[in-house]
Short mmCIF file of C-alpha atoms in Angstrom, two decimals:
data_model
loop_
_atom_site.label_atom_id
_atom_site.label_comp_id
_atom_site.label_asym_id
_atom_site.label_seq_id
_atom_site.Cartn_x
_atom_site.Cartn_y
_atom_site.Cartn_z
CA MET A 7 6.71 2.10 -20.77
CA PHE A 8 9.04 1.30 -17.76
CA VAL A 9 11.94 3.70 -17.03
CA GLU A 10 15.19 1.81 -16.32
CA ASP A 11 17.38 4.67 -15.07
CA LEU A 12 15.63 7.05 -12.52
CA VAL A 13 17.95 9.81 -13.06
CA LYS A 14 18.36 10.14 -16.73
CA GLY A 15 14.76 8.60 -17.41
CA PHE A 16 12.99 10.73 -14.95
CA TYR A 17 14.72 13.29 -12.81
CA ASP A 18 16.77 14.95 -15.50
CA ILE A 19 13.52 15.27 -17.51
CA ILE A 20 11.28 16.67 -14.82
CA SER A 21 14.09 19.15 -13.35
CA LYS A 22 13.71 21.56 -16.09
CA ASN A 23 10.00 22.45 -15.69
CA LYS A 24 7.20 22.86 -13.40
CA ILE A 25 5.63 19.72 -12.18
CA LEU A 26 2.17 18.49 -10.98
CA ILE A 27 2.42 15.70 -8.03
CA LEU A 28 -0.75 13.84 -7.20
CA VAL A 29 -0.36 11.88 -4.03
CA ASN A 30 -2.67 9.02 -2.57
CA TYR A 31 -3.78 9.00 0.78
CA ASP A 32 -1.47 6.25 2.21
CA VAL A 33 1.54 6.38 4.62
CA ASP A 34 3.80 4.93 1.93
CA ALA A 35 2.77 7.44 -0.54
CA ILE A 36 3.21 10.27 2.05
CA CYS A 37 6.84 9.20 2.87
CA ALA A 38 7.53 8.91 -0.98
CA VAL A 39 6.42 12.54 -1.56
CA LYS A 40 8.17 13.64 1.36
CA ILE A 41 11.64 12.35 0.02
CA LEU A 42 10.75 13.86 -3.37
CA GLN A 43 10.08 17.10 -1.86
CA CYS A 44 13.43 17.27 -0.23
CA ILE A 45 15.06 16.35 -3.49
CA LEU A 46 13.29 18.87 -5.64
CA ARG A 47 13.78 21.61 -2.90
CA PHE A 48 17.54 21.02 -3.04
CA ASP A 49 17.45 22.02 -6.72
CA ASN A 50 14.85 24.46 -6.60
CA ILE A 51 12.36 22.94 -8.78
CA VAL A 52 8.99 24.36 -8.71
CA TYR A 53 6.18 21.77 -7.74
CA VAL A 54 2.34 21.65 -6.97
CA LEU A 55 1.54 19.08 -4.56
CA VAL A 56 -2.19 17.70 -4.66
CA PRO A 57 -3.62 14.85 -2.48
CA VAL A 58 -6.08 12.71 -4.13
CA LYS A 59 -8.45 10.00 -2.75
CA THR A 60 -10.64 8.78 -5.53
CA VAL A 61 -10.76 8.73 -9.36
CA THR A 62 -13.05 11.89 -9.35
CA GLU A 63 -10.77 13.77 -7.33
CA LEU A 64 -7.73 12.66 -9.49
CA LYS A 65 -9.57 14.12 -12.74
CA LYS A 66 -10.57 17.31 -10.88
CA ALA A 67 -7.06 18.01 -9.52
CA PHE A 68 -5.56 17.39 -13.15
CA GLU A 69 -7.91 19.77 -14.83
CA GLU A 70 -7.61 22.46 -12.31
CA GLN A 71 -3.84 22.26 -12.36
CA LYS A 72 -2.67 21.16 -15.73
CA VAL A 73 -2.17 24.62 -17.15
CA ASP A 74 1.60 25.21 -17.80
CA VAL A 75 2.54 21.74 -16.65
CA LYS A 76 4.28 19.30 -18.82
CA TYR A 77 5.14 16.64 -16.35
CA VAL A 78 2.78 14.93 -13.85
CA VAL A 79 4.11 12.54 -11.06
CA LEU A 80 1.74 10.06 -9.70
CA ILE A 81 2.45 8.38 -6.36
CA ASN A 82 0.66 5.65 -5.44
CA CYS A 83 -2.41 6.45 -7.70
CA GLY A 84 -3.09 6.01 -11.44
CA GLY A 85 -0.90 2.89 -11.85
CA THR A 86 -3.89 0.45 -12.16
CA LEU A 87 -6.00 2.77 -14.41
CA ASP A 88 -5.66 3.80 -18.02
CA ILE A 89 -4.47 7.15 -17.41
CA ILE A 90 -4.72 8.41 -20.89
CA GLU A 91 -8.40 7.35 -21.25
CA ILE A 92 -9.48 8.91 -17.84
CA LEU A 93 -7.61 12.05 -17.64
CA GLU A 94 -7.55 12.86 -21.69
CA PRO A 95 -4.34 14.87 -21.50
CA GLU A 96 -2.91 16.99 -24.42
CA GLU A 97 0.09 15.32 -26.23
CA GLY A 98 2.58 17.37 -24.61
CA ILE A 99 2.07 16.12 -21.09
CA THR A 100 3.98 13.10 -19.70
CA PHE A 101 2.88 11.06 -16.68
CA PHE A 102 5.42 9.43 -14.21
CA VAL A 103 3.98 6.70 -12.30
CA VAL A 104 5.26 5.54 -8.93
CA ASP A 105 2.47 3.18 -7.89
CA SER A 106 3.01 0.21 -5.50
CA HIS A 107 -0.70 -1.07 -6.40
CA ARG A 108 -0.76 -4.22 -8.75
CA PRO A 109 -1.41 -5.08 -11.40
CA THR A 110 -0.34 -2.13 -13.53
CA ASP A 111 -2.70 -1.10 -16.29
CA ILE A 112 -1.76 -2.97 -19.52
CA CYS A 113 -2.27 0.16 -21.59
CA ASN A 114 0.16 2.41 -19.22
CA ILE A 115 2.88 -0.47 -19.75
CA TYR A 116 2.84 -0.23 -23.51
CA SER A 117 1.98 3.65 -23.72
CA SER A 118 5.25 4.52 -25.66
CA SER A 119 5.17 8.32 -25.28
CA GLN A 120 2.97 9.93 -22.24
CA VAL A 121 3.00 7.24 -19.59
CA ARG A 122 6.50 6.16 -17.95
CA ILE A 123 6.38 3.89 -14.99
CA LEU A 124 9.05 4.14 -12.44
CA THR A 125 8.37 0.93 -10.71
CA PRO A 126 10.25 -2.06 -12.02
CA PRO A 127 8.12 -4.95 -13.25
CA ASP A 128 7.93 -7.70 -10.60
CA ASP A 129 8.75 -11.44 -11.48
CA GLU A 130 5.34 -12.62 -10.51
CA GLU A 131 3.46 -9.79 -12.47
CA LYS A 132 3.45 -11.82 -15.67
CA ILE A 133 2.82 -8.91 -18.04
CA PRO A 134 1.35 -10.36 -21.40
CA ASP A 135 3.01 -9.51 -24.66
CA PHE A 136 2.25 -6.67 -26.56
CA GLU A 137 1.33 -8.81 -29.79
CA ASP A 138 -1.19 -10.95 -27.52
CA ILE A 139 -3.17 -7.90 -26.47
CA PHE A 140 -2.76 -5.35 -29.25
CA ASN A 141 -3.58 -6.45 -32.69
CA GLU A 142 -1.93 -3.80 -35.13
CA ASN A 143 -3.83 -5.07 -38.22
CA GLU A 144 -7.08 -5.19 -36.03
CA SER A 145 -9.01 -2.24 -37.74
CA SER A 146 -7.59 -3.02 -41.32
CA ASP A 147 -8.85 -6.70 -41.00
CA GLU A 148 -12.13 -5.25 -39.82
CA ASP A 149 -12.27 -3.00 -42.95
CA VAL A 150 -11.38 -5.70 -45.24
CA ASN A 151 -13.98 -8.07 -44.01
CA SER A 152 -16.52 -5.53 -44.20
CA ASP A 153 -15.73 -4.55 -47.70
CA GLU A 154 -15.99 -8.08 -48.71
CA LEU A 155 -19.40 -8.67 -47.08
CA ASP A 156 -20.57 -5.27 -48.74
CA GLU A 157 -19.52 -6.52 -52.26
CA GLU A 158 -20.82 -9.94 -51.42
CA GLU A 159 -24.43 -8.59 -50.74
CA SER A 160 -24.54 -6.15 -53.60
CA ASP A 161 -23.36 -8.96 -55.87
CA ILE A 162 -26.13 -11.28 -54.58
CA VAL A 163 -28.69 -8.50 -55.33
CA ASN A 164 -27.62 -7.85 -58.79
CA VAL A 165 -27.00 -11.35 -60.05
CA ASP A 166 -29.58 -13.02 -62.47
CA SER A 167 -29.24 -16.59 -61.92
CA VAL A 168 -28.63 -19.06 -59.10
CA GLU A 169 -25.42 -20.16 -60.75
CA GLU A 170 -23.97 -16.59 -60.75
CA GLN A 171 -24.93 -16.11 -56.98
CA GLN A 172 -22.97 -19.50 -56.12
CA ASN A 173 -20.08 -18.04 -57.94
CA LYS A 174 -20.10 -14.64 -56.11
CA ARG A 175 -20.29 -16.53 -52.70
CA ARG A 176 -17.17 -18.49 -53.46
CA LYS A 177 -15.16 -14.92 -53.43
CA LEU A 178 -14.84 -15.77 -49.74
CA ASP A 179 -11.69 -17.88 -50.51
CA GLN A 180 -10.00 -20.25 -47.91
CA SER A 181 -7.59 -17.64 -46.67
CA THR A 182 -10.23 -15.40 -45.47
CA LEU A 183 -11.81 -18.17 -43.68
CA ILE A 184 -8.45 -18.86 -42.10
CA LYS A 185 -7.87 -15.36 -41.05
CA ARG A 186 -11.31 -15.30 -39.27
CA ARG A 187 -10.60 -18.61 -37.49
CA GLU A 188 -7.18 -17.18 -36.18
CA ARG A 189 -8.70 -14.03 -34.99
CA ARG A 190 -11.17 -15.57 -33.03
CA ARG A 191 -8.50 -17.71 -31.47
CA TRP A 192 -6.50 -14.48 -30.77
CA GLU A 193 -9.44 -12.91 -29.15
CA GLU A 194 -10.20 -15.66 -26.97
CA ASN A 195 -6.67 -15.99 -25.82
CA ARG A 196 -6.46 -12.37 -25.13
CA LYS A 197 -9.59 -12.40 -22.99
CA LYS A 198 -7.93 -15.44 -21.15
CA LEU A 199 -4.46 -13.38 -20.53
CA LEU A 200 -6.24 -10.34 -19.34
CA PHE A 201 -8.55 -12.12 -17.06
CA ASP A 202 -5.44 -14.05 -15.59
CA TYR A 203 -3.42 -10.77 -15.36
CA THR A 204 -6.08 -8.64 -13.81
CA GLN A 205 -8.09 -10.96 -11.57
CA PHE A 206 -6.07 -10.39 -8.31
CA SER A 207 -4.93 -7.23 -6.70
CA TYR A 208 -1.89 -7.01 -4.79
CA TYR A 209 1.06 -4.58 -3.80
CA GLY A 210 4.77 -4.28 -5.24
CA ARG A 211 7.80 -2.45 -4.04
CA SER A 212 7.25 0.74 -1.66
CA ALA A 213 7.07 3.90 -3.32
CA ALA A 214 8.98 5.41 -0.60
CA MET A 215 12.05 3.14 -1.00
CA LEU A 216 11.85 3.82 -4.76
CA MET A 217 12.21 7.59 -3.96
CA PHE A 218 15.16 6.92 -1.67
CA ASP A 219 16.81 4.94 -4.42
CA LEU A 220 16.53 8.27 -6.59
CA ALA A 221 18.21 10.28 -3.63
CA TRP A 222 20.94 7.67 -3.32
CA LYS A 223 21.78 7.61 -6.96
CA LEU A 224 21.71 11.45 -6.97
CA HIS A 225 24.09 11.31 -3.81
CA ARG A 226 21.56 13.53 -1.63
CA GLU A 227 20.58 10.61 0.66
CA SER A 228 20.42 11.44 4.52
CA VAL A 229 19.27 9.67 7.62
CA ASP A 230 15.89 11.40 7.53
CA LEU A 231 15.49 10.13 4.04
CA LEU A 232 16.28 6.72 4.71
CA TRP A 233 14.04 6.68 7.71
CA TRP A 234 11.25 7.97 5.72
CA GLY A 235 11.80 5.19 3.36
CA ILE A 236 11.88 2.61 6.14
CA VAL A 237 8.67 3.83 7.44
CA GLY A 238 7.20 3.20 3.92
CA VAL A 239 8.35 -0.37 3.70
CA THR A 240 7.17 -0.98 7.36
CA GLU A 241 3.52 0.18 6.60
CA GLN A 242 3.31 -2.38 3.86
CA TYR A 243 4.43 -5.27 6.15
CA ILE A 244 2.47 -4.02 9.26
CA LEU A 245 -0.81 -3.52 7.31
CA GLY A 246 -0.33 -6.94 5.46
CA LYS A 247 0.23 -5.51 2.25
CA THR A 248 3.16 -7.40 1.56
CA GLU A 249 4.66 -10.89 2.42
CA ARG A 250 7.20 -11.61 4.89
CA MET A 251 9.98 -12.83 2.35
CA ARG A 252 9.56 -9.53 0.29
CA TYR A 253 10.01 -7.49 3.49
CA LEU A 254 13.02 -9.33 4.76
CA ARG A 255 14.60 -8.83 1.12
CA GLU A 256 13.88 -5.03 1.74
CA VAL A 257 15.34 -5.30 5.23
CA GLU A 258 18.67 -6.52 3.68
CA LEU A 259 19.01 -3.55 1.48
CA ILE A 260 18.16 -1.00 4.08
CA ALA A 261 20.91 -2.56 6.32
CA GLY A 262 23.41 -1.88 3.64
CA HIS A 263 22.13 1.86 3.45
CA ILE A 264 22.43 2.13 7.36
CA GLY A 265 25.79 0.91 7.36
CA ARG A 266 26.82 3.25 4.67
CA ILE A 267 25.04 6.36 5.93
CA CYS A 268 25.39 5.89 9.74
CA ASP A 269 28.98 4.80 9.44
CA SER A 270 28.55 1.79 11.57
CA THR A 271 27.79 -1.58 11.85
CA ILE A 272 24.22 -3.07 11.95
CA ILE A 273 23.26 -4.46 15.27
CA ASN A 274 20.59 -6.80 16.89
CA ASP A 275 20.55 -5.63 20.19
CA ASP A 276 20.62 -2.32 22.37
CA GLU A 277 23.74 -2.62 23.70
CA ASP A 278 25.71 -0.99 20.94
CA ASN A 279 25.13 2.38 19.38
CA MET A 280 25.57 3.79 15.81
CA SER A 281 27.49 7.11 15.19
CA GLN A 282 26.03 9.68 13.02
CA SER A 283 27.83 10.38 9.78
CA SER A 284 28.50 13.86 9.02
CA MET A 285 26.67 14.88 5.74
CA SER A 286 25.81 17.89 4.20
CA LYS A 287 22.51 16.54 2.58
CA PRO A 288 19.10 18.18 3.31
CA SER A 289 17.26 17.34 6.39
CA ASN A 290 19.98 16.61 8.62
CA THR A 291 20.75 18.69 11.65
CA SER A 292 23.55 18.81 14.30
CA THR A 293 21.35 16.74 16.36
CA HIS A 294 22.76 13.33 17.26
CA LEU A 295 20.70 11.03 15.24
CA ARG A 296 21.00 7.46 14.27
CA ILE A 297 19.13 4.28 13.17
CA GLU A 298 19.59 0.94 14.44
CA SER A 299 18.59 -2.44 13.02
CA GLU A 300 16.98 -4.68 15.81
CA LYS A 301 14.44 -7.49 16.05
CA ASP A 302 11.13 -6.41 17.58
CA LEU A 303 7.96 -7.89 18.87
CA LEU A 304 4.70 -7.66 16.63
CA LEU A 305 2.87 -5.88 19.51
CA ALA A 306 1.44 -2.44 18.73
CA LEU A 307 2.88 0.71 20.31
CA TYR A 308 4.11 -1.31 23.41
CA ARG A 309 6.75 1.24 24.30
CA HIS A 310 4.03 4.00 24.56
CA TRP A 311 1.12 1.73 26.11
CA THR A 312 0.97 -0.76 28.89
CA ILE A 313 2.02 -4.29 28.21
CA GLU A 314 -1.50 -5.75 28.95
CA CYS A 315 -3.18 -3.46 26.63
CA SER A 316 -0.66 -3.98 23.89
CA LEU A 317 -1.04 -7.55 24.22
CA ARG A 318 -4.92 -7.51 24.36
CA TYR A 319 -5.29 -4.87 21.38
CA SER A 320 -2.58 -5.99 19.03
CA MET A 321 -4.22 -8.13 15.96
CA PHE A 322 -1.30 -10.84 16.15
CA THR A 323 -1.90 -11.64 20.03
CA ALA A 324 -5.48 -11.30 19.97
CA VAL A 325 -6.15 -13.58 17.20
CA SER A 326 -3.36 -16.18 18.48
CA LEU A 327 -4.91 -16.35 21.87
CA LYS A 328 -8.45 -15.56 21.02
CA LEU A 329 -8.60 -12.95 23.75
CA TRP A 330 -12.12 -11.85 22.75
CA THR A 331 -13.18 -15.02 24.89
CA ILE A 332 -13.07 -15.86 28.51
CA LYS A 333 -10.61 -18.59 27.79
CA GLY A 334 -8.45 -16.19 25.88
CA GLU A 335 -8.27 -13.74 28.76
CA LYS A 336 -7.17 -16.50 31.01
CA ARG A 337 -4.41 -17.29 28.91
CA LEU A 338 -3.32 -13.76 28.82
CA LYS A 339 -3.05 -13.93 32.62
CA GLN A 340 -1.21 -17.04 32.28
CA ILE A 341 1.14 -15.57 29.90
CA LEU A 342 2.08 -12.70 32.29
CA ALA A 343 2.46 -15.06 35.23
CA GLU A 344 4.73 -17.45 33.24
CA MET A 345 6.79 -14.26 32.32
CA GLY A 346 6.97 -13.15 35.82
CA LEU A 347 5.49 -9.94 35.20
CA PRO A 348 3.23 -8.64 38.05
CA LEU A 349 -0.29 -7.39 37.07
CA ALA A 350 0.67 -4.08 38.77
CA GLU A 351 3.59 -3.66 36.37
CA SER A 352 1.71 -4.86 33.29
CA ARG A 353 -0.89 -2.25 33.75
CA GLN A 354 1.15 0.83 33.91
CA MET A 355 2.96 2.54 31.16
CA TYR A 356 5.96 0.77 29.46
CA HIS A 357 8.50 3.67 30.16
CA SER A 358 7.32 3.31 33.98
CA MET A 359 7.90 -0.23 34.44
CA ASP A 360 10.67 -1.60 36.53
CA LEU A 361 14.06 -1.42 34.43
CA GLY A 362 14.90 -4.97 34.87
CA LEU A 363 11.73 -6.04 33.54
CA ARG A 364 11.79 -3.80 30.56
CA LYS A 365 15.36 -5.21 29.52
CA GLN A 366 13.88 -8.66 30.01
CA PHE A 367 10.57 -8.18 28.34
CA TYR A 368 11.82 -8.97 24.99
CA GLY A 369 13.64 -12.21 25.85
CA MET A 370 10.51 -13.33 28.03
CA MET A 371 7.94 -12.96 25.10
CA GLU A 372 10.39 -14.90 22.60
CA LYS A 373 10.61 -17.75 25.24
CA ILE A 374 6.95 -18.18 25.64
CA SER A 375 6.08 -17.60 21.87
CA ASN A 376 6.59 -21.24 21.03
CA THR A 377 4.53 -22.73 23.92
CA HIS A 378 1.52 -20.32 23.33
CA ASN A 379 1.23 -20.33 19.54
CA LEU A 380 2.81 -17.01 19.00
CA LEU A 381 4.93 -18.11 16.06
CA GLN A 382 6.70 -15.50 14.09
CA MET A 383 6.09 -13.01 16.78
CA THR A 384 9.36 -11.20 16.22
CA TYR A 385 10.56 -9.51 12.99
CA PRO A 386 13.50 -7.41 12.03
CA SER A 387 12.67 -3.79 12.61
CA PHE A 388 14.41 -0.36 12.86
CA MET A 389 14.61 2.21 15.66
CA LEU A 390 15.20 5.80 15.59
CA HIS A 391 17.30 7.55 18.11
CA GLN A 392 17.69 11.23 18.52
CA GLY A 393 19.42 12.19 21.23
CA PHE A 394 19.82 9.94 24.32
CA LYS A 395 16.03 9.99 25.31
CA THR A 396 14.00 10.00 22.10
CA ARG A 397 13.46 6.66 20.66
CA TYR A 398 10.71 5.63 18.12
CA GLN A 399 10.10 2.16 16.43
CA CYS A 400 9.33 2.57 12.73
CA ALA A 401 5.91 0.56 13.57
CA ASP A 402 5.20 3.48 15.99
CA TYR A 403 5.38 5.95 13.12
CA VAL A 404 3.17 3.65 11.00
CA TYR A 405 0.31 3.35 13.48
CA SER A 406 0.63 7.09 14.42
CA MET A 407 0.38 8.13 10.81
CA VAL A 408 -2.55 5.83 9.86
CA ALA A 409 -4.39 7.42 12.93
CA THR A 410 -3.49 11.06 11.83
CA LEU A 411 -4.61 10.47 8.31
CA GLU A 412 -8.04 9.01 9.00
CA THR A 413 -9.37 10.78 11.92
CA ASN A 414 -10.73 13.44 9.99
CA SER A 415 -13.63 15.36 11.53
CA ARG A 416 -15.38 18.69 11.10
CA GLU A 417 -12.37 20.55 12.55
CA ASN A 418 -9.93 18.77 10.39
CA SER A 419 -10.82 18.02 6.63
CA PRO A 420 -9.21 15.00 4.80
CA THR A 421 -6.68 17.65 3.16
CA GLN A 422 -5.64 18.95 6.56
CA CYS A 423 -5.15 15.54 8.11
CA PHE A 424 -2.94 14.71 5.08
CA TYR A 425 -0.48 17.53 5.63
CA ASN A 426 -0.61 16.79 9.34
CA THR A 427 0.43 13.26 8.61
CA MET A 428 3.12 14.74 6.62
CA ASP A 429 4.33 16.99 9.60
CA SER A 430 4.47 14.09 11.72
CA LEU A 431 7.68 12.77 9.79
CA SER A 432 9.45 16.05 10.60
CA ARG A 433 11.49 15.62 13.67
CA SER A 434 10.81 19.32 14.71
CA LYS A 435 7.09 18.57 14.89
CA LYS A 436 7.17 15.63 17.40
CA ASP A 437 3.74 16.73 18.85
CA PHE A 438 1.88 15.50 15.78
CA LEU A 439 3.61 11.82 16.14
CA ASP A 440 2.85 11.82 19.91
CA GLN A 441 -0.68 12.84 19.12
CA GLY A 442 -1.17 10.18 16.36
CA ILE A 443 0.15 7.52 18.84
CA GLU A 444 -2.73 8.43 21.37
CA LYS A 445 -5.41 8.22 18.39
CA ALA A 446 -3.83 4.99 17.13
CA LYS A 447 -4.10 3.41 20.70
CA TRP A 448 -7.87 4.60 20.71
CA ILE A 449 -8.55 3.12 17.21
CA LEU A 450 -7.01 -0.08 18.08
CA SER A 451 -8.78 -0.79 21.41
CA ASN A 452 -12.11 0.25 19.64
CA MET A 453 -11.44 -2.30 16.79
CA PHE A 454 -10.72 -4.97 19.09
CA ARG A 455 -14.24 -4.40 20.97
CA HIS A 456 -16.08 -4.09 17.51
CA VAL A 457 -14.72 -7.53 16.46
CA GLN A 458 -15.58 -8.98 19.65
CA ALA A 459 -19.11 -7.82 19.57
CA ALA A 460 -19.37 -8.89 15.78
CA LEU A 461 -18.31 -12.56 16.56
CA ASP A 462 -20.60 -12.42 19.77
CA MET A 463 -23.44 -11.23 17.64
CA ARG A 464 -22.73 -13.63 14.59
CA GLN A 465 -22.32 -10.38 12.25
CA VAL A 466 -19.60 -12.03 10.35
CA ILE A 467 -21.87 -13.82 7.82
CA LEU A 468 -21.00 -16.71 5.36
CA ALA A 469 -22.87 -16.51 2.20
CA GLY A 470 -21.79 -18.38 -0.71
CA PRO A 471 -17.99 -18.09 -1.28
CA PHE A 472 -17.56 -15.18 0.97
CA TYR A 473 -17.89 -13.70 4.39
CA TYR A 474 -19.48 -10.46 4.90
CA LEU A 475 -19.27 -7.97 7.83
CA ILE A 476 -21.24 -4.76 7.55
CA VAL A 477 -20.50 -1.91 9.89
CA GLN A 478 -24.04 -0.60 10.60
CA GLU A 479 -24.67 3.08 10.59
CA GLY A 480 -25.09 4.26 14.04
CA THR A 481 -23.14 1.79 15.67
CA LEU A 482 -20.73 3.35 18.17
CA HIS A 483 -17.68 5.21 16.44
CA SER A 484 -18.80 3.56 13.02
CA GLN A 485 -17.80 6.87 11.27
CA HIS A 486 -14.03 6.04 11.69
CA TYR A 487 -14.62 2.83 9.49
CA SER A 488 -15.71 5.11 6.65
CA ASN A 489 -11.97 5.43 5.83
CA PRO A 490 -10.17 2.79 3.92
CA HIS A 491 -7.30 2.18 6.29
CA CYS A 492 -9.51 1.62 9.39
CA LEU A 493 -12.08 -0.47 7.47
CA THR A 494 -9.23 -2.69 5.84
CA MET A 495 -7.62 -3.29 9.29
CA LEU A 496 -11.13 -4.06 10.65
CA ALA A 497 -11.75 -6.51 7.74
CA SER A 498 -8.52 -8.27 8.41
CA PHE A 499 -8.66 -8.57 12.10
CA ALA A 500 -12.39 -9.90 11.77
CA LEU A 501 -11.67 -12.41 9.13
CA ARG A 502 -8.67 -13.82 11.20
CA ALA A 503 -10.63 -14.04 14.32
CA GLN A 504 -13.46 -15.75 12.41
CA VAL A 505 -11.01 -18.34 11.06
CA ALA A 506 -9.36 -18.76 14.53
CA SER A 507 -12.95 -19.26 15.99
CA SER A 508 -14.32 -21.65 13.20
CA ARG A 509 -13.88 -25.28 13.20
CA LYS A 510 -14.64 -25.71 9.43
CA ILE A 511 -11.63 -26.16 7.26
CA LYS A 512 -13.38 -24.25 4.39
CA ALA A 513 -13.19 -21.08 6.48
CA THR A 514 -9.48 -20.62 6.23
CA ARG A 515 -9.88 -20.26 2.29
CA LEU A 516 -12.72 -18.02 2.23
CA PRO A 517 -12.13 -14.07 1.70
CA LEU A 518 -13.98 -11.45 3.69
CA ILE A 519 -15.96 -8.29 2.22
CA ALA A 520 -16.62 -5.58 4.70
CA SER A 521 -18.96 -2.47 4.09
CA ALA A 522 -19.35 0.86 5.99
CA THR A 523 -21.19 3.90 5.39
CA LEU A 524 -19.14 6.50 3.45
CA ASP A 525 -21.78 9.36 3.02
CA SER A 526 -25.35 8.80 4.23
CA ASP A 527 -26.77 11.72 2.52
CA GLN A 528 -25.51 10.39 -0.93
CA ASP A 529 -26.40 6.84 0.09
CA THR A 530 -22.73 5.64 -0.77
CA CYS A 531 -20.79 2.99 1.06
CA LEU A 532 -17.07 1.90 1.27
CA ILE A 533 -16.35 -1.74 0.29
CA VAL A 534 -13.14 -3.60 0.94
#
C-alpha cells in the first residue's frame, strides 16, 4: 500500500528498531541512501546497509541480515517485484519501498500489511482497481463448481435410466452458467489490464528527492542534503530516464528549497552570489557553501575538459552534428570558427582558456544552436560553490559517479566501487570525485569510438521490429560494457546515431536491444 505521510507512516515507525537498508547500484539510489544515512545518524538509529545488484543478491542479503530485523528499506530495488513471493519473509517483517522504477508490482500496491510504498503513484501509472485483479470469491467459486461437477458425475454413474440422467444434468441451473460466463469475462479483462499496466518500463520520481522531502519535513535539511537530491534528479535527466517536462517540474521545486535554505534569490547567471545560511543541521560546516541555479549546456564535463573534446564526445552534439563522419568533423571546425574560438584555445583545458572566451562561451553556443540543429542544447541546472575556487556542476557529479560505480576491476570489487561512489559525494573526499571525472572522460571518448566503429562496420543490425547491437567479447575495452549504466548509455548513443544516419522513416520508431558479455565462464550476457 502507499504511504501518504512520510513522517508518521515511515520514519516514526522505523526509528524504534534496527533496520536493514538494501540499495541498488545507481546514482539516484546512492544519493537517496546518503540522505537517509544522515537522518538516521542524527537520531542514532542502528542500521545495516547492503548494496545489491540482482534479484539473487537481494535474496541472499535478506537471508543473511534478517535476524532481529523488523523493518527493511528497499531503495531503487524491489518495487517491480512481488517482494513477499520472492523473499518469503516472516509475518513480523515490514518492507518500505523507495523505488523510482515503474510500473510498481500490483501485489506490492495492494499488500495491506507487509509492503508499504513511499513513492506516491504517478498520474500516468493507471493502476488497475483491486476488484479487477483480485477476486475474493475465486477460491469459493472454484470449490462450488468442482463439487457440482463431482455430484453430476457420481449421479450419472448411479442412475438407472436415460430420463434420470437428463434430470440430473439439469441441476446446472441458469445461474451457474451465468457465473461461469461472468468469470471468463473477468479473467479476460484481468489479463488485458495487467498487460496494459506492465507492458512498458519507465521511471518515476527520483528516490533522492523523496528522501530529501523526508529530511525537510523532519526539519533536518541542509545544503549538502539538497545537493545530493539535485544530483539524483540530474542523473535521471542526463541518462534519459525522465522527460524534460518532469525534470522542469522538479527544478521549480528545487528552486524553492534553494531560496529557503541558502537564504537568497535564485539567479540565472554567474554574476550574483548566494549567501550560505547558518544552520545547525548534519553535514554543514563553516565552509562558505552555496548552490546556484543557472542554465547550462548539454556538454559533458566541458569545465574539466577541452571544448573540442566535450563537443565531440557528448552524445547530444555528436548525434546532432554526426561527428563520426568526415562531414560532421568539418561542421565541428566550422562551429568553432563561427564562435571565434581558435583551435589552440579549444584544444586546451577549459580552465586554461582565455578568460574573455570562457565568459562568452555560453552565449556563443546559445547563439549558434539554432543554425546548427542544436535545439534544446541548454537546460536549467545547478552549480555547487565551495569557497571561491571550487565549483562543480551537478552533471559533473553524475558522470563522475557513474564512472566510479562501473569501473570495477580486480583491484576494486563492485561493492568497493559502490562505497567509493558514496564517498565522492562527501566534500572532504574530493579526490574520489576528481578521479571519477577523469574516468568518465575516458569512458565517453571510448564510447564515441565504439559507436563510430559500429556504424562503419554496420554492426547495428535491423531484424524485424528491433535494432540489435552486440558488443563482441574480445573487442577493445568491451569489459566496461558488462555494467548496466555503460551498456545503456552505449545503446542510447548507438540508437540515436543510427536514426540520424538512416534515411528510413521507420527507423525513428524502432527500439534497440544491446547485449554484452557478463561472465564468459558462466556463458551469461547482459541485455538492455
